[in-house]
Coordinates of C-alpha atoms in Angstrom, one line a residue:
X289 CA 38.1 0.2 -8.4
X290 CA 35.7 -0.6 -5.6
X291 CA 33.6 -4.2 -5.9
X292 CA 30.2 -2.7 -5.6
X293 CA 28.8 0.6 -6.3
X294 CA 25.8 2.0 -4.4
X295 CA 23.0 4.2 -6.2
X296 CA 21.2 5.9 -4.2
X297 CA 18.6 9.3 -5.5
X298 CA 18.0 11.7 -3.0
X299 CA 15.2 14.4 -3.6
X300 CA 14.2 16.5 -1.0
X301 CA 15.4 13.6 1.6
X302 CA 17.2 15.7 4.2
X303 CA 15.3 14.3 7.2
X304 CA 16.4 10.5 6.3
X305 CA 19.2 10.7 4.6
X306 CA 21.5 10.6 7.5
X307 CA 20.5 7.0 8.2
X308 CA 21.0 5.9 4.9
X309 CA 24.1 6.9 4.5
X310 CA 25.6 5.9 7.8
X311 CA 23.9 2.3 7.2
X312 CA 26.8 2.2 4.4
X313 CA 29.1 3.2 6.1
X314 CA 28.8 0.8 8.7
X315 CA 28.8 -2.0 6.7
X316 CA 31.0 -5.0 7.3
X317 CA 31.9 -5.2 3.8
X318 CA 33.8 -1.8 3.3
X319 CA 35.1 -2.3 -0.8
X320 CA 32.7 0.3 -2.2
X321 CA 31.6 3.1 -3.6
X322 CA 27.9 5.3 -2.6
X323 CA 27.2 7.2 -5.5
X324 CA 24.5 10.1 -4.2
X325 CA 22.5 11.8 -6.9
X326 CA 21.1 14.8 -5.9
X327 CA 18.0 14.9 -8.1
X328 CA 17.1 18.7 -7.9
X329 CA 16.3 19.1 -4.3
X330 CA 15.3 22.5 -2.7
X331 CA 16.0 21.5 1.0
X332 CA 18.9 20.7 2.8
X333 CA 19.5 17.3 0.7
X334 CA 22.6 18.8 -1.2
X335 CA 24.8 20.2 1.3
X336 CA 24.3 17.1 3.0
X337 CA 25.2 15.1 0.3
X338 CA 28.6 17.8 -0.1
X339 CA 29.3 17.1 3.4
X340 CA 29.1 13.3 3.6
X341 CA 31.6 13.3 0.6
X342 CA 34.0 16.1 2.2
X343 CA 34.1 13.4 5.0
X344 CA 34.6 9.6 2.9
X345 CA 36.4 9.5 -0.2
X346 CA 34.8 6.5 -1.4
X347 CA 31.5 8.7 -1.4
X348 CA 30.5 11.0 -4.8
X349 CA 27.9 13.5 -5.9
X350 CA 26.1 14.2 -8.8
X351 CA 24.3 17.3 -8.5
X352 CA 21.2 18.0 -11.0
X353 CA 18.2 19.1 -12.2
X354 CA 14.9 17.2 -11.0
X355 CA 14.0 14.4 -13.9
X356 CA 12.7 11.6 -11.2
X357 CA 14.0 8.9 -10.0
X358 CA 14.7 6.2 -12.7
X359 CA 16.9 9.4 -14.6
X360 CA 18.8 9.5 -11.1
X361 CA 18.9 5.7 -11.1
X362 CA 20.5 5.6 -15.0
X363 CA 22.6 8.5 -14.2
X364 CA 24.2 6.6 -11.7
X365 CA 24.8 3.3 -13.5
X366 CA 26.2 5.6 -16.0
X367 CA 29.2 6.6 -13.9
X368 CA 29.5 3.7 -11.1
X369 CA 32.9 2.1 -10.9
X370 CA 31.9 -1.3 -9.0
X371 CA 31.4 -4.9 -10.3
X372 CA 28.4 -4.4 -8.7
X373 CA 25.4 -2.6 -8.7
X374 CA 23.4 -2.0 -5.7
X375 CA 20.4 0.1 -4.9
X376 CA 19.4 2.2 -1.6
X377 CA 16.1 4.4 -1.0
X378 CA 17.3 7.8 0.7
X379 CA 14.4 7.1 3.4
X380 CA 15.4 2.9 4.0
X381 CA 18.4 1.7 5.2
X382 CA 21.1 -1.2 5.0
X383 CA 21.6 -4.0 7.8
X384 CA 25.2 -4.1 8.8
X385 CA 25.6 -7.5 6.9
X386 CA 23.7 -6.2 3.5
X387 CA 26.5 -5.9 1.7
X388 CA 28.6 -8.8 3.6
X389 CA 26.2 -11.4 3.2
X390 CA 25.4 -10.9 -0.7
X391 CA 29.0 -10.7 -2.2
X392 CA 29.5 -13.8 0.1
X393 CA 26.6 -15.7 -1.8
X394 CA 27.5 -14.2 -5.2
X395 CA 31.3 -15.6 -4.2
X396 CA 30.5 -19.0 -3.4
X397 CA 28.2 -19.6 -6.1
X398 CA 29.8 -18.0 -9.3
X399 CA 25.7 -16.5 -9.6
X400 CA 25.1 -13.3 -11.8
X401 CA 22.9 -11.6 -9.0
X402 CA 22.3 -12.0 -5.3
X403 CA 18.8 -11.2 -3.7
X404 CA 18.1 -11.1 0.0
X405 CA 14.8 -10.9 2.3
X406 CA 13.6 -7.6 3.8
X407 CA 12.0 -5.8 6.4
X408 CA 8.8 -4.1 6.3
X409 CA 9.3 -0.9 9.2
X410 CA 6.1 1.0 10.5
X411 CA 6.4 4.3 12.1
X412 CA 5.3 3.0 15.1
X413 CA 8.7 0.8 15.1
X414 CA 7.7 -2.9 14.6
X415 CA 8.8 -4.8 12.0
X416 CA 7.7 -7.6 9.4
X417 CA 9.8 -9.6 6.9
X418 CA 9.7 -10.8 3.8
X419 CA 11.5 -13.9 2.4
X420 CA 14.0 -13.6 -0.3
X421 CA 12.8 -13.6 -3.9
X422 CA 13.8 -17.9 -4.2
X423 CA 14.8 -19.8 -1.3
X424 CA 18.3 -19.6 0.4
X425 CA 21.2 -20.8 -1.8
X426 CA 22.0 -20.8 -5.6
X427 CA 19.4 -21.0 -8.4
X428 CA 19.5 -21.5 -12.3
X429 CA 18.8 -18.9 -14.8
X430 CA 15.9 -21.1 -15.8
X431 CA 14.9 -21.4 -11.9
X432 CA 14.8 -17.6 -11.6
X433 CA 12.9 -16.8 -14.8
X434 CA 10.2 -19.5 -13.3
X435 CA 10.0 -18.3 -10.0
X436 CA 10.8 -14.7 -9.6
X437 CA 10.1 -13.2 -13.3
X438 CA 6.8 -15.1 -14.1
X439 CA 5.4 -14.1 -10.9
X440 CA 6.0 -10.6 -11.5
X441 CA 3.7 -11.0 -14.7
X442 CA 1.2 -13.5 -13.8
X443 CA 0.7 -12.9 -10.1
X444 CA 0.4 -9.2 -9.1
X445 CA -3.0 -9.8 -6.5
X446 CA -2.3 -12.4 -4.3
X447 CA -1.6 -12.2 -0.2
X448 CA 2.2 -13.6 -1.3
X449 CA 3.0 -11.1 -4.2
X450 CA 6.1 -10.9 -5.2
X451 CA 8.0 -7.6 -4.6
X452 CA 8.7 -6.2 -8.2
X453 CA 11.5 -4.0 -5.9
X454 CA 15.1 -3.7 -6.8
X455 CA 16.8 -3.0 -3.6
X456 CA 16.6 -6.5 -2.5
X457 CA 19.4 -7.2 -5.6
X458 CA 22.6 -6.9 -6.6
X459 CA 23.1 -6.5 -10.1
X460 CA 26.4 -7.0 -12.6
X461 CA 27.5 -3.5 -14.1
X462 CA 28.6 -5.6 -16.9
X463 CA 25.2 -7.1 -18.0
X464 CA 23.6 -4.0 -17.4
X465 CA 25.5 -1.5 -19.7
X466 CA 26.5 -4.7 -22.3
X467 CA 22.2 -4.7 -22.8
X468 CA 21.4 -1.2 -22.2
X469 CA 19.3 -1.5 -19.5
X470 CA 17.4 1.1 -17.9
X471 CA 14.6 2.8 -15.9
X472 CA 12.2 4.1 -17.5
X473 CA 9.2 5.8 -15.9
X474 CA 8.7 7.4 -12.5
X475 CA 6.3 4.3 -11.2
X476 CA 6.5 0.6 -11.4
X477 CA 9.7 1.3 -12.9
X478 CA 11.6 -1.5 -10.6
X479 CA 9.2 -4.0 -12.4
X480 CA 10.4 -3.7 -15.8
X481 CA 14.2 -3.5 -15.0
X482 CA 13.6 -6.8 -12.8
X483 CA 11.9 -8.5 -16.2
X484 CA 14.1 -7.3 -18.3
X485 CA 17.6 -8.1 -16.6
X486 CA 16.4 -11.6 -15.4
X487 CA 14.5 -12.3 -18.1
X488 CA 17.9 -12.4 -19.9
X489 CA 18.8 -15.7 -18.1
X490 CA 20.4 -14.8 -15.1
X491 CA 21.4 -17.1 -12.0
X492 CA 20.5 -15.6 -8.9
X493 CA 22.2 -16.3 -5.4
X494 CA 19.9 -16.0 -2.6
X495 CA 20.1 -14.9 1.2
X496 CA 17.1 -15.0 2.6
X497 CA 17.4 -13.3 5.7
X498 CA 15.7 -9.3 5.8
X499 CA 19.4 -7.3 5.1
X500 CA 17.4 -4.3 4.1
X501 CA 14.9 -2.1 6.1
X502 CA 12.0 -0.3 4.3
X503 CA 10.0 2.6 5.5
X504 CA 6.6 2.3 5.3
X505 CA 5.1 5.5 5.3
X506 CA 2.0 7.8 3.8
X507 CA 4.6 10.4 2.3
X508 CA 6.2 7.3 0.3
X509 CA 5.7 7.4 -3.4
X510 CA 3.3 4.7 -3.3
X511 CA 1.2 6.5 -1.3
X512 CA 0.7 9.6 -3.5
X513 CA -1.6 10.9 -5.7
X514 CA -0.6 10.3 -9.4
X515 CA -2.6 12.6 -12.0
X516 CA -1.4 10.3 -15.0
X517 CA -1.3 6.9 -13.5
X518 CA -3.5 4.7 -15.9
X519 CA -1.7 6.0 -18.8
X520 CA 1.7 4.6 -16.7
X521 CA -0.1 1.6 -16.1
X522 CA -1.1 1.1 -19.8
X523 CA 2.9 1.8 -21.0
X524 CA 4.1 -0.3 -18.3
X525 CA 1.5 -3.5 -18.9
X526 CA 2.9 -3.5 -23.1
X527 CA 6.1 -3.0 -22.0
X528 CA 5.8 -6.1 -20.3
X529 CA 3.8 -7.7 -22.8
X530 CA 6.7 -6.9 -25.0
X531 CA 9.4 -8.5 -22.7
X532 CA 7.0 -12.0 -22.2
X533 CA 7.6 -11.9 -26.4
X534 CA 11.1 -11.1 -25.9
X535 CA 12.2 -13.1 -23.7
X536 CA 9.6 -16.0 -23.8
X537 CA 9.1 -15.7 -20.2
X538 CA 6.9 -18.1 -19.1
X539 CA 3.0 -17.1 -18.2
X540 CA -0.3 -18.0 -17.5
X541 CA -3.3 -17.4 -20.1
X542 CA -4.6 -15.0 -18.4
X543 CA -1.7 -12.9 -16.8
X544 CA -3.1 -9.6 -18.4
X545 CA -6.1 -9.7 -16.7
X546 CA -4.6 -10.4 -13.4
X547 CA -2.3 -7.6 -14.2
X548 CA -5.3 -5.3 -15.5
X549 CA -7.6 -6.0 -11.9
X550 CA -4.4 -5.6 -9.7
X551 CA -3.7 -1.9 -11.9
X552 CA -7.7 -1.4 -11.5
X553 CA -7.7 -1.7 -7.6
X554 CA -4.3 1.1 -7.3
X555 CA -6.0 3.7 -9.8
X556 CA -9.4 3.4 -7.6
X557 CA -7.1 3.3 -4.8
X558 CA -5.2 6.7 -6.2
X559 CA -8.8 8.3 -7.0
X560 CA -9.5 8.6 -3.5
X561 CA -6.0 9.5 -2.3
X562 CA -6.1 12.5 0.1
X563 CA -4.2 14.8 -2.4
X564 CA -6.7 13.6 -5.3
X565 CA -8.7 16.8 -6.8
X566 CA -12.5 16.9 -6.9
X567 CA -15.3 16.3 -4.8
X568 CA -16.9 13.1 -4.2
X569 CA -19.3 12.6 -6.6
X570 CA -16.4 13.7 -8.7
X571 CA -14.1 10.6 -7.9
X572 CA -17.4 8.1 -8.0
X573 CA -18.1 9.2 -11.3
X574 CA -14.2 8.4 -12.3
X575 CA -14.5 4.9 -10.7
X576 CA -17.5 3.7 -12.8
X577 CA -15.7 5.0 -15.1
X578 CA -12.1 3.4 -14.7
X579 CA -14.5 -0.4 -15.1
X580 CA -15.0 1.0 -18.7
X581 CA -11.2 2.0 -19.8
X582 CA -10.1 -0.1 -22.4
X583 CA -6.9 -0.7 -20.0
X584 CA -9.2 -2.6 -17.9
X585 CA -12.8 -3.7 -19.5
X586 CA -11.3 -6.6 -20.4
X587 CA -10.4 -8.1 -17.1
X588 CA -13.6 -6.5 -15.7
X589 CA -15.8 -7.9 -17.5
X590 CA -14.1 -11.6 -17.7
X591 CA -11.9 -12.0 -14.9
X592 CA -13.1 -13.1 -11.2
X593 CA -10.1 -11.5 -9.0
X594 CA -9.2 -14.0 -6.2
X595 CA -6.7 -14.7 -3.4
X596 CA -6.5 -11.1 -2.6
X597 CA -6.1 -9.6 1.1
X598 CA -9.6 -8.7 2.7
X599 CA -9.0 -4.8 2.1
X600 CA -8.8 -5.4 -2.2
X601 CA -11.5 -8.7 -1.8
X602 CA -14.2 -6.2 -0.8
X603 CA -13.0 -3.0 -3.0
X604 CA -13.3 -5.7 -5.8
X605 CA -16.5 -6.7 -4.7
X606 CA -17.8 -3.6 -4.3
X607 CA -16.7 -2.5 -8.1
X608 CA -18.3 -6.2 -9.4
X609 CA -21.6 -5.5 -8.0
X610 CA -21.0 -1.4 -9.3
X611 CA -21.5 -0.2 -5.5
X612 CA -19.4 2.8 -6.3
X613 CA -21.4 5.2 -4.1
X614 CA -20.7 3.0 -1.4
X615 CA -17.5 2.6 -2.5
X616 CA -16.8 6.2 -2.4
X617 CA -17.8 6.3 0.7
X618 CA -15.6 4.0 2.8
X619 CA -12.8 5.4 0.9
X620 CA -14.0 8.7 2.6
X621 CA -14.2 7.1 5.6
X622 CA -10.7 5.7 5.9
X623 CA -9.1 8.8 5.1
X624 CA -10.7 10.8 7.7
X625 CA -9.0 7.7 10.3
X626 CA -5.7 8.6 9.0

């Protein structure tokens, strides 16, 4: 049985997956198992996928239809072999140490998950990290549910924001098919597994050095248009209303509003994405409009959104004072520079 199992969906990924995979296999630590799922792809993906497992023994394919990728994600878990869980994006890649450095810290500490720092990687090449989840070093089930879980309830608009992402972790198969836990959803998905798996009381060892490399780019998920994205948002904030219950995480009285303004500013964000339909007046007419959903009158209408970057500190200025024409407009403006 190989220590740690790697999940990693693949749709449509031919032009990246290469990388991936070969940042696996060139990992210090060589005791496990990639599992690629094939999640329905009409390119090149599969016979790539056939290939890279004609070559490595310790590599596997599942092969099937498109569901997204939180049914890729469970369909993995479902057949992984590994004490361990890990994630991978077909279009990031591993350091050489990823692997290395987390079963080290999960060794030396006797910790039920290991976290590490990562890279933010622009297609013009540079790089910018981000610090693991908790300092370096060993932390308590309570210390994790304080600092990592709460802030993925209370805190979703500051310039520090915590990552709700789970490629940074490793996770214990055992906990994970003892619970039941799963993805659910095809956005913010990584969120609610996070809450839910820590939220159970688990110690965390953390490296906090950037062992994992993600690709910023406009094609990414978070950078597409999503026709049903406020009705996601509204599941996703009571399902993690239902996990604060659940798991009395701790949270700050007004954690739904932040959560509400921080949802507001992505689905006027995802109005004006390039692929959105309808013309302008269309799209200002659906922004006054979003200020008067019941997901988000609430926080509207009570909550002053602060200690935001510059780019959300005016769009939520600009919806305060209803400047949605205006609005509209710059939102125009920036996607012609793109």
């Amino acid at each position: 049985m190989p220590e740690i199992s790697i999940i990693l969906p693949a749709f449509n990924a031919q032009d990246t997956l290469v990388r991936a995979v070969e940042s696996v296999r060139a990992q210090l630590f060589q005791d496990w198992e990639l599992l690629l799922v094939n999640d329905g792809s009409t390119d090149g993906t599969a016979a790539l996928c056939d290939g890279f497992a004609a070559e490595d023994p310790r590599i596997r394919v599942l092969h099937k239809e498109n569901e997204g990728v939180s049914c890729a994600r469970n369909d993995g878990i479902a057949v992984a072999q590994g004490e361990w869980i890990a994630f991978l994006d077909a279009d990031d890649w591993y350091e050489p140490e990823y692997l290395s450095a987390m079963i080290d810290a999960l060794r030396t500490y006797g910790a039920e998950s290991a976290a590490c720092g990562f890279a933010y990687v622009y297609p013009n090449g540079e790089k910018s990290s981000d610090a693991s989840p908790l300092p370096d070093g060993m932390h308590t089930a309570e210390e994790v549910k304080n600092g990592f879980v709460s802030p993925l309830l209370c805190d979703r608009l500051s310039i520090t924001l915590t990552l709700g992402v789970i490629w940074r972790c490793l996770f214990s198969r055992r906990i994970l098919l003892e619970n039941e836990i799963k993805f659910s959803g095809s956005y913010l998905e990584d969120e609610l597994f996070l809450i839910e798996y820590f939220g159970r009381g688990q110690s965390m060892a953390c490296v906090d050095r950037p062992l994992y490399n993600y690709l910023q780019s406009n094609s990414s998920v978070t950078h597409r248009y999503h026709a049903d994205f406020v009705d996601t948002f509204a599941r996703t904030l009571e399902a993690k209303a239902a996990l604060v219950e659940r798991f009395s995480v701790p949270v700050s009285q007004d954690w739904r509003d932040n959560s509400a303004w921080a949802g507001l500013l992505i689905a006027v964000s995802n109005l004006y994405a390039p692929a959105a339909p309808g013309k302008l007046c269309a799209r200002i007419r659906d922004a006054k409009a979003l200020c008067t959903n019941p997901v988000f009158a609430h926080a509207y209408k009570n909550y002053k959104p602060t200690g935001m970057t510059r780019n959300k500190t005016i769009v939520a200025a600009f919806l305060r004072l209803r400047m949605f024409l205006l609005l509209g407009l710059l939102y125009t403006i920036k996607n012609r520079k793109r």
